[in-house]
Amino acid sequence: MWLPEKVNGVIYCPQGHLEQVQPAGDWVGSSEFSVPPHVFCRVVDVKVHVEAWSDDVHAKVTLIPDLIMFTLLFIKHLNKSMN
C-alpha cells in the first residue's frame, strides 16, 4: 500500500469522494453539489488505522488546497499551448 507523505502534492477528486459518501445515485446530476473535477492540494497529515477484528486498513489523509501548485501547473499549461 502506498500513501502520500506530509507536504506531498496530490490531486483530490471531490466527485469521486461524493460517490463514496452519498447513497447510490443520489449525487448524480444533483444541482445541490457544485464541485470542481479536481483540486490541487498539499498533504497536512496521514493517519493509518487497522481494524482489529477484520485487519482492514484505513487511512485518513488531511489535505489543504494548494494555490501555488495550481498556479505553477496553469502557467506550464499556458506556455505549452503558446508554443
Protein backbone atom coordinates (compact mmCIF):
# COMPACT_ATOMS: atom_id res chain seq x y z
CA MET A 1 0.00 0.00 0.00
CA TRP A 2 1.31 3.47 -0.90
CA LEU A 3 0.26 6.61 0.94
CA PRO A 4 1.37 10.19 0.34
CA GLU A 5 3.59 11.78 2.96
CA LYS A 6 3.17 15.14 4.67
CA VAL A 7 3.85 18.09 2.35
CA ASN A 8 3.41 15.92 -0.81
CA GLY A 9 1.35 17.48 -3.56
CA VAL A 10 -1.73 15.50 -4.58
CA ILE A 11 -4.77 15.95 -6.78
CA TYR A 12 -8.05 15.47 -4.91
CA CYS A 13 -11.11 14.41 -6.93
CA PRO A 14 -14.14 15.53 -4.90
CA GLN A 15 -16.69 14.00 -7.29
CA GLY A 16 -15.17 10.56 -6.71
CA HIS A 17 -15.34 11.16 -2.97
CA LEU A 18 -19.02 12.14 -3.23
CA GLU A 19 -19.72 8.83 -4.99
CA GLN A 20 -18.39 7.03 -1.91
CA VAL A 21 -20.19 9.03 0.79
CA GLN A 22 -23.62 9.56 -0.82
CA PRO A 23 -26.27 6.86 -1.19
CA ALA A 24 -26.10 5.23 -4.63
CA GLY A 25 -27.22 7.54 -7.40
CA ASP A 26 -28.32 10.43 -5.17
CA TRP A 27 -25.49 12.78 -6.15
CA VAL A 28 -25.51 12.22 -9.91
CA GLY A 29 -26.93 15.22 -11.71
CA SER A 30 -27.81 16.96 -8.49
CA SER A 31 -27.57 20.74 -8.56
CA GLU A 32 -27.06 20.57 -4.79
CA PHE A 33 -23.35 19.92 -5.36
CA SER A 34 -21.25 22.32 -7.38
CA VAL A 35 -17.77 20.87 -7.11
CA PRO A 36 -14.73 21.14 -9.37
CA PRO A 37 -13.45 17.95 -11.06
CA HIS A 38 -10.14 18.20 -9.20
CA VAL A 39 -8.35 20.31 -6.59
CA PHE A 40 -4.58 20.66 -6.24
CA CYS A 41 -3.72 20.05 -2.57
CA ARG A 42 -0.90 19.52 -0.07
CA VAL A 43 -0.96 16.70 2.47
CA VAL A 44 -1.11 18.03 6.03
CA ASP A 45 -1.45 14.75 7.93
CA VAL A 46 -1.71 10.99 7.34
CA LYS A 47 -3.14 8.59 9.92
CA VAL A 48 -3.37 4.83 9.36
CA HIS A 49 -5.77 2.65 11.33
CA VAL A 50 -6.14 -1.15 11.28
CA GLU A 51 -9.42 -2.72 12.37
CA ALA A 52 -8.52 -5.41 14.93
CA TRP A 53 -11.49 -7.66 14.10
CA SER A 54 -11.05 -7.63 10.32
CA ASP A 55 -7.47 -6.48 9.58
CA ASP A 56 -8.96 -3.85 7.25
CA VAL A 57 -6.60 -0.91 6.79
CA HIS A 58 -7.99 2.63 6.61
CA ALA A 59 -6.11 5.87 6.02
CA LYS A 60 -7.24 9.38 6.89
CA VAL A 61 -5.38 11.90 4.74
CA THR A 62 -5.86 15.57 5.65
CA LEU A 63 -5.47 17.98 2.73
CA ILE A 64 -5.37 21.74 2.18
CA PRO A 65 -5.84 23.43 -1.20
CA ASP A 66 -2.55 24.47 -2.79
CA LEU A 67 -2.90 27.67 -4.84
CA ILE A 68 0.85 27.79 -5.60
CA MET A 69 0.86 24.32 -7.19
CA PHE A 70 -2.27 25.19 -9.21
CA THR A 71 -0.68 28.43 -10.43
CA LEU A 72 2.57 26.74 -11.49
CA LEU A 73 0.77 23.99 -13.41
CA PHE A 74 -1.54 26.55 -15.03
CA ILE A 75 1.43 28.64 -16.22
CA LYS A 76 3.15 25.49 -17.53
CA HIS A 77 -0.02 24.59 -19.45
CA LEU A 78 -0.26 28.12 -20.90
CA ASN A 79 3.37 28.02 -22.02
CA LYS A 80 2.81 24.69 -23.80
CA SER A 81 -0.29 25.96 -25.58
CA MET A 82 1.54 29.09 -26.80
CA ASN A 83 4.38 27.10 -28.42
